[in-house]
Short mmCIF file of C-alpha atoms and ligand atoms in Angstrom, two decimals:
data_model
loop_
_atom_site.label_atom_id
_atom_site.label_comp_id
_atom_site.label_asym_id
_atom_site.label_seq_id
_atom_site.Cartn_x
_atom_site.Cartn_y
_atom_site.Cartn_z
CA MET U 66 34.03 -128.98 -231.19
CA LYS U 67 36.54 -125.54 -231.54
CA THR U 68 35.96 -122.64 -229.85
CA ALA U 69 37.77 -119.47 -231.49
CA LYS U 70 40.39 -117.81 -229.30
CA VAL U 71 39.71 -113.84 -227.73
CA SER U 72 40.52 -111.81 -230.14
CA LEU U 73 41.61 -107.63 -227.82
CA LEU U 74 42.88 -105.31 -229.55
CA LEU U 75 44.71 -103.29 -227.22
CA LEU U 76 45.27 -99.48 -228.39
CA TYR U 77 47.87 -97.39 -226.38
CA THR U 78 47.48 -93.39 -226.49
CA GLY U 79 50.20 -92.65 -224.12
CA GLY U 80 50.89 -91.73 -221.12
CA THR U 81 52.70 -92.22 -217.42
CA ILE U 82 52.54 -96.31 -218.64
CA GLY U 83 55.04 -95.83 -221.06
CA MET U 84 56.89 -93.68 -220.24
CA ILE U 85 60.51 -92.94 -218.93
CA GLU U 86 62.50 -90.72 -217.74
CA ASP U 87 64.01 -87.55 -219.43
CA PRO U 88 67.92 -87.73 -218.19
CA VAL U 89 68.62 -85.08 -218.75
CA THR U 90 65.22 -82.94 -216.76
CA GLY U 91 64.72 -85.64 -214.44
CA ALA U 92 60.64 -85.39 -216.38
CA LEU U 93 58.84 -88.04 -217.13
CA LYS U 94 57.88 -87.76 -221.37
CA PRO U 95 56.79 -90.55 -223.34
CA PHE U 96 58.31 -93.73 -225.68
CA ARG U 97 57.60 -94.95 -228.57
CA PHE U 98 55.26 -98.56 -227.02
CA ASP U 99 54.99 -100.21 -230.49
CA ASN U 100 54.91 -103.58 -228.70
CA ILE U 101 53.60 -103.98 -224.98
CA LEU U 102 53.61 -107.90 -226.01
CA GLU U 103 57.43 -107.49 -225.20
CA GLU U 104 57.10 -104.73 -221.65
CA VAL U 105 54.45 -106.80 -219.95
CA PRO U 106 55.22 -111.07 -221.73
CA GLU U 107 52.41 -112.09 -218.49
CA LEU U 108 49.64 -111.20 -220.98
CA ASN U 109 50.74 -114.56 -223.13
CA LYS U 110 49.89 -116.56 -220.47
CA PHE U 111 45.91 -116.04 -221.56
CA GLY U 112 46.65 -117.69 -224.73
CA PHE U 113 44.80 -114.98 -226.36
CA ASN U 114 44.94 -113.77 -229.72
CA LEU U 115 46.24 -109.28 -228.15
CA SER U 116 47.22 -107.51 -231.15
CA SER U 117 48.46 -103.64 -230.21
CA TYR U 118 48.71 -101.20 -232.09
CA ALA U 119 50.19 -97.22 -230.71
CA PHE U 120 49.51 -93.59 -231.77
CA ASP U 121 52.71 -92.21 -232.92
CA PRO U 122 53.60 -90.06 -231.12
CA PRO U 123 51.94 -91.18 -227.96
CA ILE U 124 50.71 -88.40 -226.00
CA ASP U 125 50.10 -86.89 -222.48
CA SER U 126 46.68 -87.57 -221.75
CA ALA U 127 46.85 -83.47 -220.56
CA ASP U 128 47.11 -82.46 -224.51
CA MET U 129 43.98 -84.27 -225.07
CA LYS U 130 41.80 -83.59 -227.99
CA PRO U 131 37.65 -83.81 -229.38
CA GLU U 132 40.78 -84.82 -232.32
CA VAL U 133 41.65 -88.11 -231.00
CA TRP U 134 39.03 -89.01 -229.68
CA ILE U 135 37.73 -89.32 -232.96
CA LYS U 136 40.75 -90.82 -234.09
CA MET U 137 40.01 -93.70 -231.53
CA ALA U 138 37.02 -93.89 -232.68
CA ASP U 139 37.84 -94.47 -235.64
CA VAL U 140 40.03 -97.73 -235.05
CA ILE U 141 37.44 -98.94 -232.40
CA GLU U 142 35.12 -98.98 -235.39
CA SER U 143 37.34 -100.04 -237.94
CA ASN U 144 38.63 -103.15 -235.86
CA TYR U 145 34.86 -103.41 -234.61
CA SER U 146 34.17 -106.90 -236.02
CA ARG U 147 37.93 -108.30 -236.65
CA PHE U 148 38.02 -107.87 -232.27
CA ASP U 149 36.16 -108.81 -229.07
CA GLY U 150 37.29 -106.41 -227.11
CA PHE U 151 39.24 -103.48 -226.82
CA ILE U 152 41.92 -102.26 -224.28
CA ILE U 153 42.24 -98.80 -224.37
CA LEU U 154 46.18 -97.55 -222.19
CA HIS U 155 45.53 -93.70 -221.62
CA GLY U 156 46.77 -91.42 -219.04
CA THR U 157 45.31 -90.99 -216.18
CA ASP U 158 44.81 -87.61 -216.20
CA THR U 159 41.40 -87.23 -218.51
CA MET U 160 41.37 -90.94 -219.30
CA ALA U 161 37.96 -90.10 -217.65
CA TYR U 162 37.23 -88.33 -219.96
CA SER U 163 38.31 -89.87 -222.84
CA ALA U 164 35.76 -92.75 -221.52
CA SER U 165 33.18 -90.60 -221.04
CA ALA U 166 32.90 -89.42 -224.46
CA LEU U 167 33.74 -92.21 -226.33
CA SER U 168 30.52 -93.63 -224.93
CA PHE U 169 28.98 -90.86 -226.12
CA MET U 170 30.58 -91.77 -229.44
CA LEU U 171 29.46 -95.11 -229.68
CA GLU U 172 26.29 -95.39 -229.84
CA ASN U 173 24.67 -99.90 -229.74
CA LEU U 174 27.70 -100.83 -227.92
CA GLN U 175 27.83 -104.54 -227.94
CA LYS U 176 31.75 -105.37 -227.35
CA PRO U 177 34.11 -103.79 -224.34
CA VAL U 178 36.48 -100.56 -224.47
CA ILE U 179 38.19 -101.02 -221.41
CA PHE U 180 40.91 -97.43 -219.78
CA THR U 181 43.38 -98.12 -217.67
CA GLY U 182 46.41 -96.24 -217.44
CA SER U 183 48.90 -96.01 -214.27
CA GLN U 184 50.32 -93.77 -211.44
CA LEU U 185 53.75 -95.10 -211.79
CA PRO U 186 55.78 -95.67 -215.54
CA LEU U 187 55.59 -99.82 -216.70
CA GLY U 188 58.82 -99.76 -216.05
CA SER U 189 58.59 -98.75 -213.05
CA LEU U 190 59.71 -101.41 -209.96
CA ARG U 191 56.32 -100.45 -208.27
CA THR U 192 54.25 -100.16 -211.50
CA ASP U 193 50.84 -101.11 -211.41
CA GLY U 194 50.41 -100.83 -214.80
CA LYS U 195 51.15 -104.54 -215.24
CA GLU U 196 48.10 -105.62 -213.23
CA ASN U 197 46.07 -102.61 -214.68
CA ILE U 198 46.19 -104.03 -217.94
CA ILE U 199 46.47 -107.67 -217.48
CA SER U 200 42.64 -107.46 -215.34
CA SER U 201 42.39 -104.87 -217.96
CA VAL U 202 42.48 -107.96 -220.28
CA GLU U 203 40.58 -110.60 -218.18
CA ILE U 204 37.82 -108.43 -218.12
CA ALA U 205 37.51 -108.04 -221.46
CA ALA U 206 37.21 -111.31 -222.40
CA ALA U 207 35.72 -112.49 -220.17
CA ILE U 208 31.71 -113.46 -221.16
CA ASN U 209 28.87 -113.96 -219.41
CA ASN U 210 25.83 -115.99 -221.34
CA GLY U 211 27.55 -116.15 -224.80
CA LYS U 212 27.83 -112.68 -224.54
CA PRO U 213 30.91 -110.37 -223.10
CA ALA U 214 30.24 -109.69 -219.59
CA ILE U 215 30.40 -105.89 -220.25
CA PRO U 216 29.30 -104.54 -223.64
CA GLU U 217 30.52 -101.00 -222.13
CA VAL U 218 32.94 -98.12 -221.88
CA GLY U 219 35.10 -98.65 -218.96
CA ILE U 220 37.23 -97.56 -216.37
CA PHE U 221 39.94 -100.60 -214.48
CA PHE U 222 41.37 -98.34 -212.33
CA GLU U 223 43.52 -100.76 -209.05
CA ASN U 224 40.44 -103.43 -208.61
CA LYS U 225 37.56 -101.33 -209.11
CA LEU U 226 36.14 -101.86 -212.63
CA TYR U 227 34.21 -98.43 -213.10
CA ARG U 228 30.76 -96.95 -215.79
CA GLY U 229 33.43 -95.17 -218.33
CA ASN U 230 31.25 -91.64 -217.26
CA ARG U 231 30.54 -92.03 -214.00
CA THR U 232 34.17 -91.82 -213.14
CA SER U 233 35.95 -88.87 -211.93
CA LYS U 234 40.52 -88.95 -211.90
CA ASN U 235 40.79 -88.07 -207.45
CA ASN U 236 44.16 -88.92 -206.73
CA VAL U 237 47.40 -87.73 -208.15
CA GLU U 238 48.94 -89.93 -204.96
CA ASP U 239 47.07 -93.56 -204.92
CA PHE U 240 47.10 -96.31 -206.95
CA ASN U 241 44.14 -95.72 -206.41
CA ALA U 242 43.37 -92.81 -208.43
CA PHE U 243 39.58 -93.04 -210.00
CA ILE U 244 36.46 -92.35 -207.93
CA SER U 245 32.77 -93.11 -209.39
CA GLY U 246 30.85 -91.46 -206.83
CA ASN U 247 25.99 -91.76 -207.87
CA TYR U 248 27.16 -96.06 -209.31
CA PRO U 249 28.47 -98.80 -207.56
CA PRO U 250 31.63 -100.71 -209.94
CA LEU U 251 30.36 -103.34 -213.13
CA ALA U 252 33.69 -106.01 -211.18
CA GLU U 253 35.79 -106.27 -208.39
CA SER U 254 39.04 -108.36 -208.42
CA GLY U 255 40.80 -110.20 -206.17
CA VAL U 256 41.55 -112.81 -206.27
CA HIS U 257 38.59 -113.92 -209.06
CA ILE U 258 36.98 -111.17 -210.86
CA ARG U 259 33.15 -110.46 -209.71
CA PHE U 260 31.30 -109.26 -212.16
CA ASN U 261 28.24 -107.04 -209.93
CA TYR U 262 25.91 -108.25 -213.65
CA SER U 263 23.39 -105.86 -212.17
CA ALA U 264 25.07 -103.27 -213.04
CA VAL U 265 26.05 -102.88 -216.58
CA ARG U 266 23.97 -101.74 -219.10
CA TYR U 267 23.22 -105.24 -221.53
CA PRO U 268 22.17 -103.64 -225.41
CA GLU U 269 17.93 -104.01 -225.11
CA LYS U 270 18.68 -105.12 -228.81
CA ASP U 271 21.40 -106.20 -231.73
CA MET U 272 21.48 -103.34 -233.11
CA PRO U 273 24.66 -102.77 -235.66
CA LEU U 274 27.53 -100.43 -234.02
CA ALA U 275 26.79 -96.21 -235.02
CA VAL U 276 29.63 -94.36 -234.53
CA HIS U 277 28.93 -89.97 -233.83
CA LYS U 278 32.26 -88.97 -234.52
CA ASN U 279 30.59 -85.21 -234.64
CA LEU U 280 31.75 -83.05 -231.42
CA ASP U 281 31.30 -79.71 -230.97
CA SER U 282 33.73 -77.97 -227.51
CA ARG U 283 31.58 -74.84 -228.24
CA ILE U 284 31.10 -75.15 -224.17
CA ALA U 285 32.40 -72.78 -221.23
CA LEU U 286 32.81 -74.19 -217.97
CA LEU U 287 32.13 -71.74 -214.83
CA LYS U 288 33.16 -73.89 -210.69
CA LEU U 289 30.86 -71.01 -208.38
CA PHE U 290 33.05 -69.69 -205.46
CA PRO U 291 31.98 -67.39 -202.99
CA GLY U 292 33.05 -63.94 -204.39
CA LEU U 293 33.11 -64.84 -207.96
CA ASN U 294 32.38 -61.83 -209.80
CA GLN U 295 30.16 -59.52 -212.32
CA GLN U 296 32.53 -59.30 -214.17
CA VAL U 297 33.71 -61.92 -215.15
CA VAL U 298 31.03 -63.88 -215.35
CA GLU U 299 29.33 -61.58 -218.03
CA ALA U 300 32.30 -62.00 -219.66
CA VAL U 301 32.24 -65.37 -220.37
CA ILE U 302 29.18 -65.64 -221.54
CA GLN U 303 29.66 -63.33 -223.82
CA ALA U 304 32.30 -65.61 -225.39
CA ARG U 305 31.81 -65.10 -229.30
CA GLU U 306 30.87 -68.87 -229.81
CA LEU U 307 29.73 -69.88 -227.01
CA ARG U 308 26.82 -72.77 -227.38
CA ALA U 309 26.45 -74.28 -224.09
CA LEU U 310 28.26 -73.30 -220.15
CA VAL U 311 28.62 -75.90 -217.46
CA ILE U 312 27.84 -73.80 -214.16
CA GLU U 313 29.95 -76.29 -211.19
CA THR U 314 28.02 -75.07 -208.35
CA PHE U 315 27.37 -76.07 -204.29
CA GLY U 316 25.67 -78.94 -202.81
CA ALA U 317 22.18 -79.28 -204.13
CA GLY U 318 22.92 -77.41 -207.15
CA ASN U 319 22.93 -73.85 -205.08
CA ALA U 320 24.10 -71.15 -206.76
CA PRO U 321 24.08 -67.34 -205.36
CA SER U 322 20.81 -66.03 -204.72
CA ASP U 323 22.32 -62.20 -206.20
CA ASP U 324 20.46 -60.98 -208.83
CA TRP U 325 22.81 -60.38 -211.25
CA PHE U 326 24.29 -63.63 -210.78
CA ILE U 327 20.39 -64.39 -212.14
CA GLU U 328 20.51 -62.45 -214.40
CA THR U 329 23.32 -63.27 -216.30
CA MET U 330 22.55 -66.34 -216.07
CA LYS U 331 19.10 -65.19 -217.59
CA ASP U 332 20.56 -63.26 -219.41
CA ALA U 333 22.66 -66.16 -221.14
CA VAL U 334 20.14 -68.26 -221.73
CA HIS U 335 18.00 -65.80 -223.91
CA ARG U 336 20.88 -65.44 -226.09
CA GLY U 337 20.15 -69.80 -226.73
CA ILE U 338 23.11 -71.08 -224.75
CA ILE U 339 22.05 -73.74 -222.93
CA VAL U 340 23.57 -74.35 -219.47
CA VAL U 341 24.09 -77.29 -217.72
CA ASN U 342 23.93 -77.45 -213.59
CA ILE U 343 25.55 -80.10 -211.96
CA THR U 344 27.32 -79.88 -208.61
CA GLN U 345 30.50 -79.95 -207.26
CA CYS U 346 29.59 -82.90 -204.72
CA PRO U 347 31.34 -86.46 -205.96
CA ILE U 348 28.49 -87.06 -204.36
CA GLY U 349 25.27 -86.64 -204.93
CA GLY U 350 23.36 -84.70 -207.81
CA VAL U 351 21.25 -81.38 -208.65
CA SER U 352 18.16 -80.86 -207.46
CA MET U 353 17.20 -78.51 -209.01
CA GLY U 354 13.65 -76.53 -206.59
CA ALA U 355 15.02 -77.89 -203.42
CA TYR U 356 16.82 -74.65 -202.33
CA GLU U 357 15.66 -71.51 -203.03
CA THR U 358 18.75 -70.62 -204.40
CA SER U 359 18.20 -73.58 -206.84
CA ARG U 360 14.86 -72.28 -208.17
CA ARG U 361 14.95 -69.51 -209.05
CA LEU U 362 17.74 -71.57 -211.48
CA ALA U 363 15.32 -73.61 -212.73
CA ASP U 364 13.30 -70.22 -213.00
CA ALA U 365 15.49 -69.02 -215.72
CA GLY U 366 15.95 -71.55 -217.78
CA ILE U 367 18.73 -73.09 -216.73
CA THR U 368 19.16 -77.07 -217.00
CA GLY U 369 19.40 -79.86 -213.81
CA GLY U 370 22.18 -82.26 -214.35
CA SER U 371 21.51 -84.37 -211.84
CA ASP U 372 23.92 -86.31 -210.54
CA MET U 373 26.27 -86.08 -214.03
CA THR U 374 29.57 -85.86 -213.78
CA LEU U 375 31.85 -83.04 -214.89
CA GLU U 376 33.50 -85.06 -217.73
CA ALA U 377 29.96 -86.78 -218.66
CA ALA U 378 28.27 -83.64 -218.33
CA VAL U 379 31.22 -81.59 -221.11
CA THR U 380 31.20 -84.76 -223.16
CA LYS U 381 27.64 -85.30 -223.81
CA LEU U 382 27.65 -81.47 -224.30
CA MET U 383 29.81 -81.59 -227.21
CA PHE U 384 28.50 -85.43 -228.86
CA LEU U 385 24.34 -83.88 -228.43
CA LEU U 386 25.41 -80.13 -229.81
CA GLY U 387 27.53 -82.03 -232.57
CA ARG U 388 24.47 -83.98 -233.71
CA TYR U 389 21.48 -81.21 -233.06
CA SER U 390 20.78 -77.96 -233.08
CA ASP U 391 17.81 -77.79 -231.21
CA ARG U 392 18.40 -76.43 -228.29
CA HIS U 393 15.14 -77.53 -226.32
CA ILE U 394 16.12 -81.14 -227.62
CA ILE U 395 19.37 -80.66 -226.17
CA GLU U 396 18.34 -80.36 -222.93
CA GLU U 397 15.38 -82.50 -222.35
CA LEU U 398 18.70 -85.02 -223.64
CA MET U 399 20.93 -83.69 -221.41
CA LYS U 400 18.39 -84.92 -218.33
CA LYS U 401 17.96 -88.47 -219.89
CA SER U 402 20.40 -90.96 -219.08
CA LEU U 403 21.77 -91.60 -223.06
CA ARG U 404 24.75 -93.60 -221.64
CA GLY U 405 23.84 -94.97 -217.48
CA GLU U 406 25.39 -91.57 -216.79
CA ILE U 407 22.88 -90.25 -215.39
CA THR U 408 19.79 -91.67 -212.61
CA GLY U 409 16.86 -90.14 -213.75
N1 LIG O 294 49.94 -86.81 -217.26
C1 LIG O 294 50.37 -88.40 -217.08
C2 LIG O 294 49.15 -88.08 -218.48
O1 LIG O 294 47.67 -88.49 -218.01
C3 LIG O 294 49.89 -88.45 -216.03
C4 LIG O 294 48.72 -90.21 -216.38
O2 LIG O 294 49.39 -91.42 -216.96
O3 LIG O 294 48.61 -90.38 -214.91
O4 LIG O 294 49.59 -88.94 -219.58
#
């Protein structure tokens, strides 16, 4: 019996991986990247059907926006039945946000969507881009019990595949640029690619892909620091249109116990703003009530974000705010795992 060739779509969105130096300024800028197979001819050796699609113009991922996530989701949706998996080439700066956003937007995903990029452009001699693309392709093509080994949105970088919504960029220098502080790698590449099958989320039911494209970004982020100014915090919560506020607190979810801070948070909740508490620490999570300083936040009506990354919390809010108007539903769902983004 002849088995069908694996078909994968490589979507190039921009980022260092496809950048060149501007001859005048020396700054890195995106270049047109229509045929990646010419750049990485090694990919042909897999014998897969590889197609590519490039965004025009490619963007530095610092320019990432929900509109571009919708474009990515559109490409996946309209090609979903034609391909066995998707590799998204993306700048590292906001890759964790994009991977988190796509994980929420693509409900019932049963095929791999692997983000990767590089710290050095593909054109540079010591580039990390080639290896990252080659391993991502191999992972996207991998099968376990006749089904895709990774039916998830992941980020592959250096030698690890992480769940996208568990990942943050934490290094601008090393090839090892990402961290997944609260969840183990889904796969590791060495001499072989070793899959950590027990960590992978496999769909419980065979449901059709549902793509959610309504995202609401009326969110603010407040990172706490000793000396935070009352007027500034009050100005943030008074912003017109604000629907949700993420507070990045200390340690296990602690905030200053000053009355003005607690009162301002209460006021925000009273105005209908959803306030979510996540920690500044890359490992571990918020445990509301462990200390007096976080118990007061719980009493003020703030929702604990447990061990979610900032990227997951922000994009999950965008997704939920776009889907539901009832704040209680959103607050409940923020505490639950929808795509494996939270330990609960
Ligand atoms: N500024 C670049 C970007 O995120 C950095 C990179 O690709 O690593 O698009």
